[in-house]
PDB file of C-alpha atoms in Angstrom:
ATOM      1  CA  MET A   1      11.058 -14.905  26.554  1.00  0.00           C
ATOM      2  CA  LYS A   2       8.405 -12.391  25.476  1.00  0.00           C
ATOM      3  CA  ALA A   3       6.102 -12.222  22.449  1.00  0.00           C
ATOM      4  CA  ARG A   4       8.323  -9.508  20.935  1.00  0.00           C
ATOM      5  CA  ASP A   5      11.217 -12.025  20.971  1.00  0.00           C
ATOM      6  CA  LEU A   6       9.136 -14.683  19.205  1.00  0.00           C
ATOM      7  CA  MET A   7       7.332 -12.644  16.567  1.00  0.00           C
ATOM      8  CA  THR A   8       8.114 -11.978  12.958  1.00  0.00           C
ATOM      9  CA  PRO A   9       7.994  -8.167  12.916  1.00  0.00           C
ATOM     10  CA  ASN A  10       6.153  -5.956  10.435  1.00  0.00           C
ATOM     11  CA  PRO A  11       4.252  -8.610   8.494  1.00  0.00           C
ATOM     12  CA  GLU A  12       2.700  -7.855   5.128  1.00  0.00           C
ATOM     13  CA  VAL A  13      -0.865  -6.593   5.596  1.00  0.00           C
ATOM     14  CA  ILE A  14      -4.012  -5.958   3.589  1.00  0.00           C
ATOM     15  CA  THR A  15      -6.971  -3.628   4.135  1.00  0.00           C
ATOM     16  CA  SER A  16     -10.565  -4.795   4.360  1.00  0.00           C
ATOM     17  CA  ASP A  17     -11.588  -2.963   1.179  1.00  0.00           C
ATOM     18  CA  GLU A  18      -8.995  -4.655  -1.045  1.00  0.00           C
ATOM     19  CA  PRO A  19     -10.217  -7.516  -3.258  1.00  0.00           C
ATOM     20  CA  THR A  20     -10.026 -11.040  -1.889  1.00  0.00           C
ATOM     21  CA  TYR A  21      -7.929 -12.165  -4.855  1.00  0.00           C
ATOM     22  CA  ARG A  22      -5.231  -9.710  -3.647  1.00  0.00           C
ATOM     23  CA  ALA A  23      -5.073 -11.543  -0.297  1.00  0.00           C
ATOM     24  CA  ALA A  24      -4.669 -14.830  -2.183  1.00  0.00           C
ATOM     25  CA  GLU A  25      -1.896 -13.328  -4.332  1.00  0.00           C
ATOM     26  CA  LEU A  26      -0.046 -12.103  -1.238  1.00  0.00           C
ATOM     27  CA  MET A  27      -0.320 -15.540   0.375  1.00  0.00           C
ATOM     28  CA  ARG A  28       1.035 -17.160  -2.774  1.00  0.00           C
ATOM     29  CA  ASP A  29       3.875 -14.676  -3.213  1.00  0.00           C
ATOM     30  CA  LEU A  30       4.892 -14.745   0.462  1.00  0.00           C
ATOM     31  CA  ASP A  31       4.266 -18.481   0.921  1.00  0.00           C
ATOM     32  CA  VAL A  32       2.005 -17.865   3.924  1.00  0.00           C
ATOM     33  CA  GLY A  33      -1.540 -18.858   4.816  1.00  0.00           C
ATOM     34  CA  PHE A  34      -2.474 -15.807   6.897  1.00  0.00           C
ATOM     35  CA  ILE A  35      -2.589 -12.074   6.269  1.00  0.00           C
ATOM     36  CA  PRO A  36      -3.477  -9.541   8.982  1.00  0.00           C
ATOM     37  CA  VAL A  37      -6.181  -7.067   7.942  1.00  0.00           C
ATOM     38  CA  VAL A  38      -5.586  -3.481   9.063  1.00  0.00           C
ATOM     39  CA  ASP A  39      -7.618  -0.273   8.926  1.00  0.00           C
ATOM     40  CA  ASP A  40      -4.928   1.381   6.799  1.00  0.00           C
ATOM     41  CA  PRO A  41      -1.310   0.594   5.919  1.00  0.00           C
ATOM     42  CA  THR A  42       0.035   3.631   7.799  1.00  0.00           C
ATOM     43  CA  ASN A  43      -1.376   3.214  11.290  1.00  0.00           C
ATOM     44  CA  ARG A  44      -1.769  -0.608  10.959  1.00  0.00           C
ATOM     45  CA  ARG A  45      -4.584  -1.017  13.510  1.00  0.00           C
ATOM     46  CA  LEU A  46      -5.638  -4.673  13.380  1.00  0.00           C
ATOM     47  CA  VAL A  47      -9.285  -5.140  12.340  1.00  0.00           C
ATOM     48  CA  GLY A  48      -9.230  -8.793  11.289  1.00  0.00           C
ATOM     49  CA  VAL A  49      -7.338 -11.629   9.694  1.00  0.00           C
ATOM     50  CA  ILE A  50      -7.841 -13.610   6.527  1.00  0.00           C
ATOM     51  CA  THR A  51      -6.499 -17.106   5.990  1.00  0.00           C
ATOM     52  CA  ASP A  52      -6.153 -19.398   3.028  1.00  0.00           C
ATOM     53  CA  ARG A  53      -8.924 -21.459   4.634  1.00  0.00           C
ATOM     54  CA  ASP A  54     -11.211 -18.401   4.815  1.00  0.00           C
ATOM     55  CA  ILE A  55     -10.718 -17.861   1.091  1.00  0.00           C
ATOM     56  CA  ALA A  56     -11.283 -21.531   0.238  1.00  0.00           C
ATOM     57  CA  VAL A  57     -14.294 -22.125   2.514  1.00  0.00           C
ATOM     58  CA  ARG A  58     -16.033 -18.751   2.714  1.00  0.00           C
ATOM     59  CA  CYS A  59     -15.330 -17.525  -0.792  1.00  0.00           C
ATOM     60  CA  VAL A  60     -14.428 -20.188  -3.328  1.00  0.00           C
ATOM     61  CA  ALA A  61     -16.652 -22.979  -1.966  1.00  0.00           C
ATOM     62  CA  GLY A  62     -19.491 -20.479  -1.610  1.00  0.00           C
ATOM     63  CA  GLY A  63     -19.194 -19.383  -5.223  1.00  0.00           C
ATOM     64  CA  CYS A  64     -18.218 -15.829  -4.322  1.00  0.00           C
ATOM     65  CA  ASP A  65     -16.564 -13.344  -6.589  1.00  0.00           C
ATOM     66  CA  LEU A  66     -12.847 -13.030  -5.824  1.00  0.00           C
ATOM     67  CA  ASN A  67     -13.193  -9.295  -6.509  1.00  0.00           C
ATOM     68  CA  ALA A  68     -15.339  -9.023  -3.358  1.00  0.00           C
ATOM     69  CA  PRO A  69     -13.671  -7.072  -0.553  1.00  0.00           C
ATOM     70  CA  VAL A  70     -11.577  -8.923   2.010  1.00  0.00           C
ATOM     71  CA  ALA A  71     -14.118  -7.684   4.607  1.00  0.00           C
ATOM     72  CA  HIS A  72     -16.655 -10.185   3.238  1.00  0.00           C
ATOM     73  CA  HIS A  73     -14.453 -13.193   4.038  1.00  0.00           C
ATOM     74  CA  MET A  74     -12.139 -12.206   6.894  1.00  0.00           C
ATOM     75  CA  THR A  75     -12.469 -13.084  10.561  1.00  0.00           C
ATOM     76  CA  SER A  76     -13.107  -9.961  12.597  1.00  0.00           C
ATOM     77  CA  ASP A  77     -15.456 -10.855  15.444  1.00  0.00           C
ATOM     78  CA  HIS A  78     -12.988 -12.734  17.655  1.00  0.00           C
ATOM     79  CA  ILE A  79      -9.309 -12.150  16.973  1.00  0.00           C
ATOM     80  CA  ASP A  80      -6.933 -13.629  19.504  1.00  0.00           C
ATOM     81  CA  SER A  81      -3.871 -11.439  19.937  1.00  0.00           C
ATOM     82  CA  VAL A  82      -1.122 -10.765  22.452  1.00  0.00           C
ATOM     83  CA  SER A  83       0.904  -7.750  23.517  1.00  0.00           C
ATOM     84  CA  PRO A  84       4.658  -7.558  22.887  1.00  0.00           C
ATOM     85  CA  GLU A  85       5.232  -8.113  26.625  1.00  0.00           C
ATOM     86  CA  THR A  86       3.167 -11.320  26.852  1.00  0.00           C
ATOM     87  CA  ASP A  87       5.253 -14.169  28.224  1.00  0.00           C
ATOM     88  CA  SER A  88       6.000 -17.048  25.825  1.00  0.00           C
ATOM     89  CA  ASP A  89       4.216 -19.523  28.122  1.00  0.00           C
ATOM     90  CA  GLU A  90       1.016 -17.475  27.875  1.00  0.00           C
ATOM     91  CA  VAL A  91       1.395 -17.181  24.078  1.00  0.00           C
ATOM     92  CA  MET A  92       1.658 -20.967  23.800  1.00  0.00           C
ATOM     93  CA  ARG A  93      -1.275 -21.533  26.193  1.00  0.00           C
ATOM     94  CA  LEU A  94      -3.459 -19.205  24.121  1.00  0.00           C
ATOM     95  CA  MET A  95      -2.457 -20.858  20.843  1.00  0.00           C
ATOM     96  CA  GLN A  96      -3.226 -24.278  22.354  1.00  0.00           C
ATOM     97  CA  ARG A  97      -6.557 -23.266  23.887  1.00  0.00           C
ATOM     98  CA  GLU A  98      -7.821 -21.504  20.758  1.00  0.00           C
ATOM     99  CA  GLN A  99      -6.111 -23.957  18.367  1.00  0.00           C
ATOM    100  CA  VAL A 100      -4.639 -21.164  16.262  1.00  0.00           C
ATOM    101  CA  ARG A 101      -1.495 -21.575  14.206  1.00  0.00           C
ATOM    102  CA  ARG A 102      -0.687 -17.857  14.163  1.00  0.00           C
ATOM    103  CA  ILE A 103      -1.316 -15.032  16.574  1.00  0.00           C
ATOM    104  CA  PRO A 104      -0.954 -11.284  15.992  1.00  0.00           C
ATOM    105  CA  VAL A 105       1.140  -9.165  18.347  1.00  0.00           C
ATOM    106  CA  VAL A 106      -0.458  -5.758  18.895  1.00  0.00           C
ATOM    107  CA  GLU A 107       0.189  -2.608  20.921  1.00  0.00           C
ATOM    108  CA  ASP A 108      -2.407  -1.426  23.460  1.00  0.00           C
ATOM    109  CA  ASP A 109      -3.916   0.845  20.778  1.00  0.00           C
ATOM    110  CA  GLY A 110      -4.419  -2.139  18.436  1.00  0.00           C
ATOM    111  CA  ARG A 111      -1.486  -1.343  16.140  1.00  0.00           C
ATOM    112  CA  LEU A 112      -0.048  -4.505  14.605  1.00  0.00           C
ATOM    113  CA  LEU A 113       3.623  -5.106  15.420  1.00  0.00           C
ATOM    114  CA  GLY A 114       4.120  -8.688  14.301  1.00  0.00           C
ATOM    115  CA  VAL A 115       2.826 -12.233  14.050  1.00  0.00           C
ATOM    116  CA  ILE A 116       3.858 -15.363  15.922  1.00  0.00           C
ATOM    117  CA  SER A 117       3.500 -18.544  13.888  1.00  0.00           C
ATOM    118  CA  GLN A 118       4.172 -22.173  14.721  1.00  0.00           C
ATOM    119  CA  ALA A 119       7.447 -21.827  12.815  1.00  0.00           C
ATOM    120  CA  ASP A 120       8.426 -18.841  14.983  1.00  0.00           C
ATOM    121  CA  LEU A 121       7.835 -20.956  18.100  1.00  0.00           C
ATOM    122  CA  VAL A 122       9.985 -23.769  16.752  1.00  0.00           C
ATOM    123  CA  LEU A 123      12.816 -21.485  15.639  1.00  0.00           C
ATOM    124  CA  ARG A 124      12.911 -19.071  18.566  1.00  0.00           C
ATOM    125  CA  ALA A 125      11.486 -20.899  21.609  1.00  0.00           C
ATOM    126  CA  GLY A 126      12.230 -24.473  20.528  1.00  0.00           C
ATOM    127  CA  PRO A 127      15.920 -24.476  21.432  1.00  0.00           C
ATOM    128  CA  GLN A 128      15.146 -23.347  25.020  1.00  0.00           C
ATOM    129  CA  GLU A 129      11.800 -25.087  25.562  1.00  0.00           C
ATOM    130  CA  PRO A 130      11.497 -28.008  23.123  1.00  0.00           C
ATOM    131  CA  GLU A 131       8.908 -29.922  25.174  1.00  0.00           C
ATOM    132  CA  LYS A 132       6.596 -26.913  25.561  1.00  0.00           C
ATOM    133  CA  VAL A 133       6.828 -26.093  21.869  1.00  0.00           C
ATOM    134  CA  GLU A 134       6.181 -29.719  20.902  1.00  0.00           C
ATOM    135  CA  GLU A 135       3.134 -29.859  23.183  1.00  0.00           C
ATOM    136  CA  THR A 136       1.845 -26.580  21.703  1.00  0.00           C
ATOM    137  CA  ILE A 137       2.157 -27.836  18.123  1.00  0.00           C
ATOM    138  CA  GLU A 138       0.399 -31.103  19.053  1.00  0.00           C
ATOM    139  CA  ARG A 139      -2.485 -29.331  20.812  1.00  0.00           C
ATOM    140  CA  ILE A 140      -2.942 -26.819  18.003  1.00  0.00           C
ATOM    141  CA  SER A 141      -3.163 -29.698  15.547  1.00  0.00           C
ATOM    142  CA  GLU A 142      -5.704 -31.806  17.467  1.00  0.00           C
ATOM    143  CA  PRO A 143      -8.979 -32.314  15.582  1.00  0.00           C
ATOM    144  CA  THR A 144     -11.533 -29.767  16.668  1.00  0.00           C
ATOM    145  CA  HIS A 145     -15.237 -30.202  17.095  1.00  0.00           C
ATOM    146  CA  ARG A 146     -16.139 -26.514  17.136  1.00  0.00           C
ATOM    147  CA  ALA A 147     -18.948 -25.512  14.804  1.00  0.00           C
ATOM    148  CA  GLY A 148     -17.707 -24.006  11.580  1.00  0.00           C
ATOM    149  CA  HIS A 149     -14.202 -25.427  11.844  1.00  0.00           C
TER     150      HIS A 149
END
């Protein structure tokens, strides 16, 4: 199974110049905790991600204005991603190693194609590989001791 078989295609996106409150509204309306940040909605080149935790910790807890651009609160320096051809075992290894609950799927040129979440793993890979998926979910959820997390 490949990343393209696991992913939720064409996720909702936001641009880095949109206000942070708009990211929070999208998360609320879509019932998600993660929005990919793209350079523009047409070419959809991934430039970052923003999570509900980013908004809570970097913005709200810091007393920031929710009208501030998403760029002020998103993660952009180290974004783990996979290609559509990445094998499911490698996707799960990466999610475990980096302890990420969601991972973008991007083309070689950086264009966002989809997102793989824990739920996608359970629904799409779980029936064929229940032990691997269970181990992935457990490892992702282990307490981390990394600075800033």
